[in-house]
Amino acid sequence: MKVILSHQNIDFDGIASMIAAKKLYPDAILAISDKLDRSVTPYMAIYRDLFQFSSYQDVHWDTVTTLILVDVASISRTGIPTDELIDDVPIKIYDHHPPFTYQSNHRIEEVGATVTLLIEDLTNKNLSLTKDEVNLFGLGLYSDTGNFTFHSTTSRDFEAAAFLMKNGLDIEIVNRFVTPVLTEGEQQLFNTLFKSQTTHYLDGLHIIIASYEQDRFQNGLSSLTEKLLDTSSADGIIVIVKMGKHVHIVCRASSSRINFQSFIKNIGGGGHTQAASAMIKNATIEESVATVRKQLATIIEKAVLAEDIMSSPVKTIREDEKISDAKEAMIRFGHTGFPVLNEDSQLVGIISRRDVDKAMHHRYGHAPIKGYMTRDIITLPHTATMEEIQRDMMTHNIGRIPIMKGDKVVGIVSRSNIISHLQKNNLKDSKPDLIEKLKGTLDSEQYQLLSLIGKEADRFGVKAYLVGGFVRDLFLERPNEDVDVVIEGDGIGFAQTLATTHGGEVNPHETFGTATWTTENHLKIDIVTCRTEYYEESAALPTVKASNIHEDLTRRDFTINAMALSISEHSFGELLDDYQGLKDLKAKKIRILHPMSFVEDPTRIFRAVRFATRFGYNLDKETARLAKEAATPLGQLSQTRLLHEIFLIHEEAADLTPYKMLEDLNVWNTLFGHQPRKSSWKHVENLLTKPNVDVFEVILALCLPLSSWETLITSFITTAKSRSFVEGLKSFRALQLDSTNRLNDWHELLHGIKDDVLEFISLDPLYPHQATLQLYLKKRRELTPLLTGHDLIELGLKPGPSFRELLLSLESKQMEENLLTKNEAVNWVLEEINKIEASQ
């Protein structure tokens, strides 16, 4: 017998998940505890008869062959008589509470509600749902995600909701039962708990503890706890109520720095990071409150300080510079404001885009910045917490705050820094996996070296990262030996510190802000300073300046190449993903970072195609559109850069795919003035069957049918080999050849043209004598001369022009198989000599 069950004090997610599991396991029975969550009671009073529930007392537990647990991972939390079960009864688990596991017999995954997992399975099996089932699933989904506002909510929950909406979800029913009105008894308990609140201040956070003792059990403590938190300004709340013999503890939090998991686990409970509960049996209220207070500090995670999230070094501007200078700098670096310094490098103001636009509107671009800057500056010390920063931003309605260390500006925190940090928090669960990937990718010596560099980075006061392609390939589990360490700070100075402390030598490159540190064990690692870049004009090479990690990522080409992995000791293994590159990796998508990306650097169009080819990805729809629109600036690139980018694509190509992608992006039309013809594509397809075909031949094939092909291809001739190839092609096209001619005639005409040119022509579908040329080329390659110049000398001939004529004639005879042996060749040469002598 199979039994489906959930936890005691079952809530809507538990009930919904049980019914969904019944759809998947129709031969199982539903066993429900008599203890229901307060929010579920009104619903069950109306709808219980729709579903066939058995009470725990009605189940013969010694006959159970399989247990299916939903919304719970521990049998002890179900309240069933475990001593009556047979030994090692198989268990299948559906749950969304951590720790998460991916065992084949369990689905314990990170979603907002357990019913989401079961809805996915129902969808995959195309099982139909009744109206009542849809509404119940909606109640489970909406209640456990807090109407999709809880931190644990995922995109999968939204997809599950969309599925329910398509199947007729009644939102009115959801609203009616998810947020029920408090009963008189609940209101009294709420008031009592409200009055008993005590506030505890821990590392900048406010935690409330409310406690009470009553004789009878009362449901709905979770809802009361949430309402208490909503009516306070606290960051978290712990409610402790003794009901009868047992103490019930419910925890809720609104700050991401609060994590109840280890705390609640220590007292025998479970739940999420910011919503958890437990029951302590046969305990006093005093003992329980003392236990909670003793472990209170364990729920607080380390404060995030301004120095942890600020952008540094800071781009500043002088107060005596012109408004037009500020505008140009904002456009150049993509900033919306700058701190303003006086001649003593002291902070005296902030100039924003709005200030600049207003001054420019009134034609005061020539005026000094100090006349338009904001002098009433809100600053914070480098030790300010994230909560303090957010509070000041909201209080003063400002988008950036200069961060001070003494009287010096050491950084700036903007809204984007806040968002980036919050996004990084969402990625922190991947940290252990990334560390394991790093260990698996690098050898132990390299890994230890990176760990050492991370520790030294903390000591030196800088932040160290692995960036770009290495991080991308780490996720893709592809080899990548390009391990550069990017430093937010003085990269060269840091490299010199490493050498001073741990030995080895440093080779600095001041122009680029980079240095190569060679360790005493002869390991080499490049230390690179974070950089930003701007383009003076389209297709020009960028101007590069030192910057911070966020701007360093901003200058990258695509989202999948704009991720950074921290190796600083305090944050080792944390992923920085400002542009959601990991999401695009999973979606197999190539997406640019900025709308002007292709305009600034058109070679990124080729790189987009190259990465799409390498990984089998597609270009994001908007990225493809912007690439098409930006094709025109390709004409401003040097042919050397163009040829290099096409060569790199060619190195990745196995078929026509990347070249066709370039056609879709309007590249060939821009370069040639016409789209390549069908015959050209067939020619290229034929060429790609050759081993090691030259990229120059591919470009030549694409433009060959055009009347202007000689002019077009000239700009791509960058080597003696390509120049010789074109000259050979032109020589061939000047010849009059016919398939009726004998092979010796062909040889007389073509002996001076190289094999690669002839093969190129033989693969052109438009060439009328393809078969004959291919036969000639085959014969020529198989030809082994019967005589050499040395043989002619032994026959008494003197070296001269006649040598070449005789040997060429001899090869032509061999082509037609008129001469088969060396003796026949000697006799033929002697006859020819006699003829020449007789004619003289």
mmCIF file of C-alpha atoms in Angstrom, residues 2-183:
data_model
loop_
_atom_site.group_PDB
_atom_site.id
_atom_site.type_symbol
_atom_site.label_atom_id
_atom_site.label_comp_id
_atom_site.label_asym_id
_atom_site.label_seq_id
_atom_site.Cartn_x
_atom_site.Cartn_y
_atom_site.Cartn_z
ATOM 1 C CA LYS A 2 1.277 3.460 -0.945
ATOM 2 C CA VAL A 3 0.526 6.396 1.352
ATOM 3 C CA ILE A 4 0.802 10.113 0.580
ATOM 4 C CA LEU A 5 1.274 12.390 3.579
ATOM 5 C CA SER A 6 2.664 15.750 4.647
ATOM 6 C CA HIS A 7 3.686 17.577 7.828
ATOM 7 C CA GLN A 8 1.522 18.290 10.861
ATOM 8 C CA ASN A 9 -0.257 21.656 10.981
ATOM 9 C CA ILE A 10 -0.564 21.146 7.262
ATOM 10 C CA ASP A 11 -0.901 24.300 5.165
ATOM 11 C CA PHE A 12 -2.236 24.946 1.666
ATOM 12 C CA ASP A 13 1.006 23.920 -0.023
ATOM 13 C CA GLY A 14 0.926 20.626 1.844
ATOM 14 C CA ILE A 15 -2.742 19.923 1.009
ATOM 15 C CA ALA A 16 -2.297 20.959 -2.644
ATOM 16 C CA SER A 17 0.850 18.853 -3.009
ATOM 17 C CA MET A 18 -0.909 15.802 -1.588
ATOM 18 C CA ILE A 19 -3.749 16.095 -4.111
ATOM 19 C CA ALA A 20 -1.261 16.657 -6.948
ATOM 20 C CA ALA A 21 0.716 13.591 -5.841
ATOM 21 C CA LYS A 22 -2.516 11.581 -5.875
ATOM 22 C CA LYS A 23 -2.838 12.452 -9.595
ATOM 23 C CA LEU A 24 0.616 10.976 -10.152
ATOM 24 C CA TYR A 25 0.055 7.975 -7.860
ATOM 25 C CA PRO A 26 -3.664 7.163 -8.254
ATOM 26 C CA ASP A 27 -3.316 3.877 -6.332
ATOM 27 C CA ALA A 28 -2.028 5.643 -3.193
ATOM 28 C CA ILE A 29 -4.179 6.786 -0.267
ATOM 29 C CA LEU A 30 -4.119 10.267 1.276
ATOM 30 C CA ALA A 31 -3.372 10.275 5.002
ATOM 31 C CA ILE A 32 -3.822 13.590 6.809
ATOM 32 C CA SER A 33 -3.084 14.716 10.334
ATOM 33 C CA ASP A 34 -5.905 16.110 12.450
ATOM 34 C CA LYS A 35 -3.769 19.217 13.021
ATOM 35 C CA LEU A 36 -4.420 21.784 10.281
ATOM 36 C CA ASP A 37 -2.927 25.207 9.794
ATOM 37 C CA ARG A 38 -5.380 27.906 10.719
ATOM 38 C CA SER A 39 -5.561 29.189 7.122
ATOM 39 C CA VAL A 40 -6.587 25.727 5.855
ATOM 40 C CA THR A 41 -9.406 25.079 8.337
ATOM 41 C CA PRO A 42 -12.106 27.241 6.624
ATOM 42 C CA TYR A 43 -11.254 25.725 3.237
ATOM 43 C CA MET A 44 -11.402 22.140 4.510
ATOM 44 C CA ALA A 45 -14.752 22.831 6.191
ATOM 45 C CA ILE A 46 -16.203 23.484 2.723
ATOM 46 C CA TYR A 47 -14.169 21.358 0.307
ATOM 47 C CA ARG A 48 -12.964 18.350 2.341
ATOM 48 C CA ASP A 49 -15.547 15.988 0.845
ATOM 49 C CA LEU A 50 -14.150 16.617 -2.654
ATOM 50 C CA PHE A 51 -11.027 14.662 -1.714
ATOM 51 C CA GLN A 52 -10.788 11.242 -0.078
ATOM 52 C CA PHE A 53 -8.582 11.763 2.973
ATOM 53 C CA SER A 54 -7.881 9.077 5.567
ATOM 54 C CA SER A 55 -6.980 9.942 9.145
ATOM 55 C CA TYR A 56 -3.769 8.568 10.633
ATOM 56 C CA GLN A 57 -5.866 6.303 12.868
ATOM 57 C CA ASP A 58 -7.459 4.620 9.828
ATOM 58 C CA VAL A 59 -4.154 3.624 8.214
ATOM 59 C CA HIS A 60 -2.637 0.187 8.862
ATOM 60 C CA TRP A 61 0.961 1.423 8.942
ATOM 61 C CA ASP A 62 2.461 -2.068 9.098
ATOM 62 C CA THR A 63 1.114 -2.764 5.577
ATOM 63 C CA VAL A 64 2.594 0.358 3.981
ATOM 64 C CA THR A 65 4.968 -0.482 1.127
ATOM 65 C CA THR A 66 5.838 3.073 -0.005
ATOM 66 C CA LEU A 67 5.651 6.489 1.641
ATOM 67 C CA ILE A 68 5.290 9.574 -0.547
ATOM 68 C CA LEU A 69 6.174 12.674 1.483
ATOM 69 C CA VAL A 70 5.185 16.119 0.163
ATOM 70 C CA ASP A 71 6.244 19.517 1.525
ATOM 71 C CA VAL A 72 8.303 17.703 4.164
ATOM 72 C CA ALA A 73 11.512 15.651 4.058
ATOM 73 C CA SER A 74 11.511 14.132 7.541
ATOM 74 C CA ILE A 75 9.125 11.374 8.673
ATOM 75 C CA SER A 76 9.356 12.702 12.233
ATOM 76 C CA ARG A 77 7.611 15.918 11.185
ATOM 77 C CA THR A 78 4.600 14.026 9.803
ATOM 78 C CA GLY A 79 3.515 12.778 13.238
ATOM 79 C CA ILE A 80 2.814 9.218 12.079
ATOM 80 C CA PRO A 81 3.563 6.229 14.349
ATOM 81 C CA THR A 82 6.937 5.344 12.848
ATOM 82 C CA ASP A 83 7.350 2.336 15.158
ATOM 83 C CA GLU A 84 4.522 0.589 13.287
ATOM 84 C CA LEU A 85 6.230 0.855 9.874
ATOM 85 C CA ILE A 86 8.115 -2.066 8.364
ATOM 86 C CA ASP A 87 11.892 -1.679 8.316
ATOM 87 C CA ASP A 88 13.405 0.343 5.445
ATOM 88 C CA VAL A 89 10.076 1.244 3.852
ATOM 89 C CA PRO A 90 10.847 2.991 0.510
ATOM 90 C CA ILE A 91 10.301 6.760 0.558
ATOM 91 C CA LYS A 92 9.704 9.231 -2.284
ATOM 92 C CA ILE A 93 10.045 12.913 -1.339
ATOM 93 C CA TYR A 94 8.735 16.110 -2.972
ATOM 94 C CA ASP A 95 9.883 19.159 -1.028
ATOM 95 C CA HIS A 96 11.213 22.697 -1.405
ATOM 96 C CA HIS A 97 12.907 23.152 1.952
ATOM 97 C CA PRO A 98 16.712 23.091 2.129
ATOM 98 C CA PRO A 99 19.062 21.287 2.075
ATOM 99 C CA PHE A 100 18.382 20.535 -1.588
ATOM 100 C CA THR A 101 19.234 17.177 -3.131
ATOM 101 C CA TYR A 102 18.979 15.676 -6.604
ATOM 102 C CA GLN A 103 18.745 11.969 -5.771
ATOM 103 C CA SER A 104 16.790 9.939 -8.287
ATOM 104 C CA ASN A 105 14.092 8.972 -5.778
ATOM 105 C CA HIS A 106 13.625 12.483 -4.375
ATOM 106 C CA ARG A 107 12.746 15.916 -5.746
ATOM 107 C CA ILE A 108 13.948 18.410 -3.160
ATOM 108 C CA GLU A 109 14.504 21.509 -5.239
ATOM 109 C CA GLU A 110 14.754 25.255 -4.788
ATOM 110 C CA VAL A 111 11.305 26.557 -5.688
ATOM 111 C CA GLY A 112 8.823 28.744 -3.825
ATOM 112 C CA ALA A 113 6.235 26.009 -3.274
ATOM 113 C CA THR A 114 6.324 22.219 -3.363
ATOM 114 C CA VAL A 115 3.203 22.147 -5.518
ATOM 115 C CA THR A 116 5.276 23.794 -8.279
ATOM 116 C CA LEU A 117 7.343 20.596 -8.594
ATOM 117 C CA LEU A 118 4.224 18.469 -8.851
ATOM 118 C CA ILE A 119 2.555 20.830 -11.352
ATOM 119 C CA GLU A 120 5.650 20.418 -13.552
ATOM 120 C CA ASP A 121 5.288 16.625 -13.398
ATOM 121 C CA LEU A 122 1.548 16.824 -14.125
ATOM 122 C CA THR A 123 2.261 19.074 -17.108
ATOM 123 C CA ASN A 124 4.893 16.696 -18.477
ATOM 124 C CA LYS A 125 2.428 13.803 -18.256
ATOM 125 C CA ASN A 126 -0.385 15.871 -19.843
ATOM 126 C CA LEU A 127 -2.758 14.966 -16.991
ATOM 127 C CA SER A 128 -6.047 16.881 -16.949
ATOM 128 C CA LEU A 129 -7.156 18.841 -13.867
ATOM 129 C CA THR A 130 -10.564 19.639 -12.457
ATOM 130 C CA LYS A 131 -11.570 23.196 -11.599
ATOM 131 C CA ASP A 132 -11.318 22.458 -7.858
ATOM 132 C CA GLU A 133 -7.849 20.936 -8.247
ATOM 133 C CA VAL A 134 -6.645 23.981 -10.176
ATOM 134 C CA ASN A 135 -7.937 26.329 -7.462
ATOM 135 C CA LEU A 136 -6.398 24.254 -4.661
ATOM 136 C CA PHE A 137 -3.037 24.181 -6.444
ATOM 137 C CA GLY A 138 -3.322 27.959 -6.803
ATOM 138 C CA LEU A 139 -3.918 28.308 -3.057
ATOM 139 C CA GLY A 140 -0.805 26.243 -2.335
ATOM 140 C CA LEU A 141 1.274 28.236 -4.801
ATOM 141 C CA TYR A 142 0.130 31.726 -3.791
ATOM 142 C CA SER A 143 0.237 31.084 -0.034
ATOM 143 C CA ASP A 144 3.737 29.587 0.058
ATOM 144 C CA THR A 145 5.234 32.292 -2.162
ATOM 145 C CA GLY A 146 3.476 35.140 -0.333
ATOM 146 C CA ASN A 147 1.716 36.049 -3.570
ATOM 147 C CA PHE A 148 5.139 35.746 -5.287
ATOM 148 C CA THR A 149 6.841 38.224 -2.934
ATOM 149 C CA PHE A 150 8.883 35.825 -0.794
ATOM 150 C CA HIS A 151 12.629 35.587 -1.352
ATOM 151 C CA SER A 152 12.312 31.890 -2.164
ATOM 152 C CA THR A 153 10.055 32.535 -5.196
ATOM 153 C CA THR A 154 11.525 31.383 -8.528
ATOM 154 C CA SER A 155 10.664 31.741 -12.206
ATOM 155 C CA ARG A 156 9.366 28.155 -12.082
ATOM 156 C CA ASP A 157 6.643 29.246 -9.656
ATOM 157 C CA PHE A 158 5.504 31.920 -12.112
ATOM 158 C CA GLU A 159 5.438 29.339 -14.890
ATOM 159 C CA ALA A 160 3.323 27.063 -12.689
ATOM 160 C CA ALA A 161 0.945 29.972 -12.000
ATOM 161 C CA ALA A 162 0.687 30.691 -15.729
ATOM 162 C CA PHE A 163 -0.245 27.045 -16.306
ATOM 163 C CA LEU A 164 -2.971 27.266 -13.655
ATOM 164 C CA MET A 165 -4.293 30.532 -15.114
ATOM 165 C CA LYS A 166 -4.560 28.886 -18.531
ATOM 166 C CA ASN A 167 -6.571 26.134 -16.871
ATOM 167 C CA GLY A 168 -9.076 28.503 -15.254
ATOM 168 C CA LEU A 169 -7.637 29.457 -11.856
ATOM 169 C CA ASP A 170 -10.195 31.488 -9.859
ATOM 170 C CA ILE A 171 -8.222 34.324 -8.233
ATOM 171 C CA GLU A 172 -11.234 35.305 -6.108
ATOM 172 C CA ILE A 173 -11.081 31.947 -4.297
ATOM 173 C CA VAL A 174 -7.343 32.399 -3.788
ATOM 174 C CA ASN A 175 -7.868 35.846 -2.243
ATOM 175 C CA ARG A 176 -10.674 34.585 -0.015
ATOM 176 C CA PHE A 177 -8.665 31.815 1.650
ATOM 177 C CA VAL A 178 -5.037 32.982 1.494
ATOM 178 C CA THR A 179 -5.610 36.079 3.658
ATOM 179 C CA PRO A 180 -8.477 35.192 6.044
ATOM 180 C CA VAL A 181 -9.735 37.645 8.702
ATOM 181 C CA LEU A 182 -8.496 37.009 12.245
ATOM 182 C CA THR A 183 -10.921 35.287 14.607
#
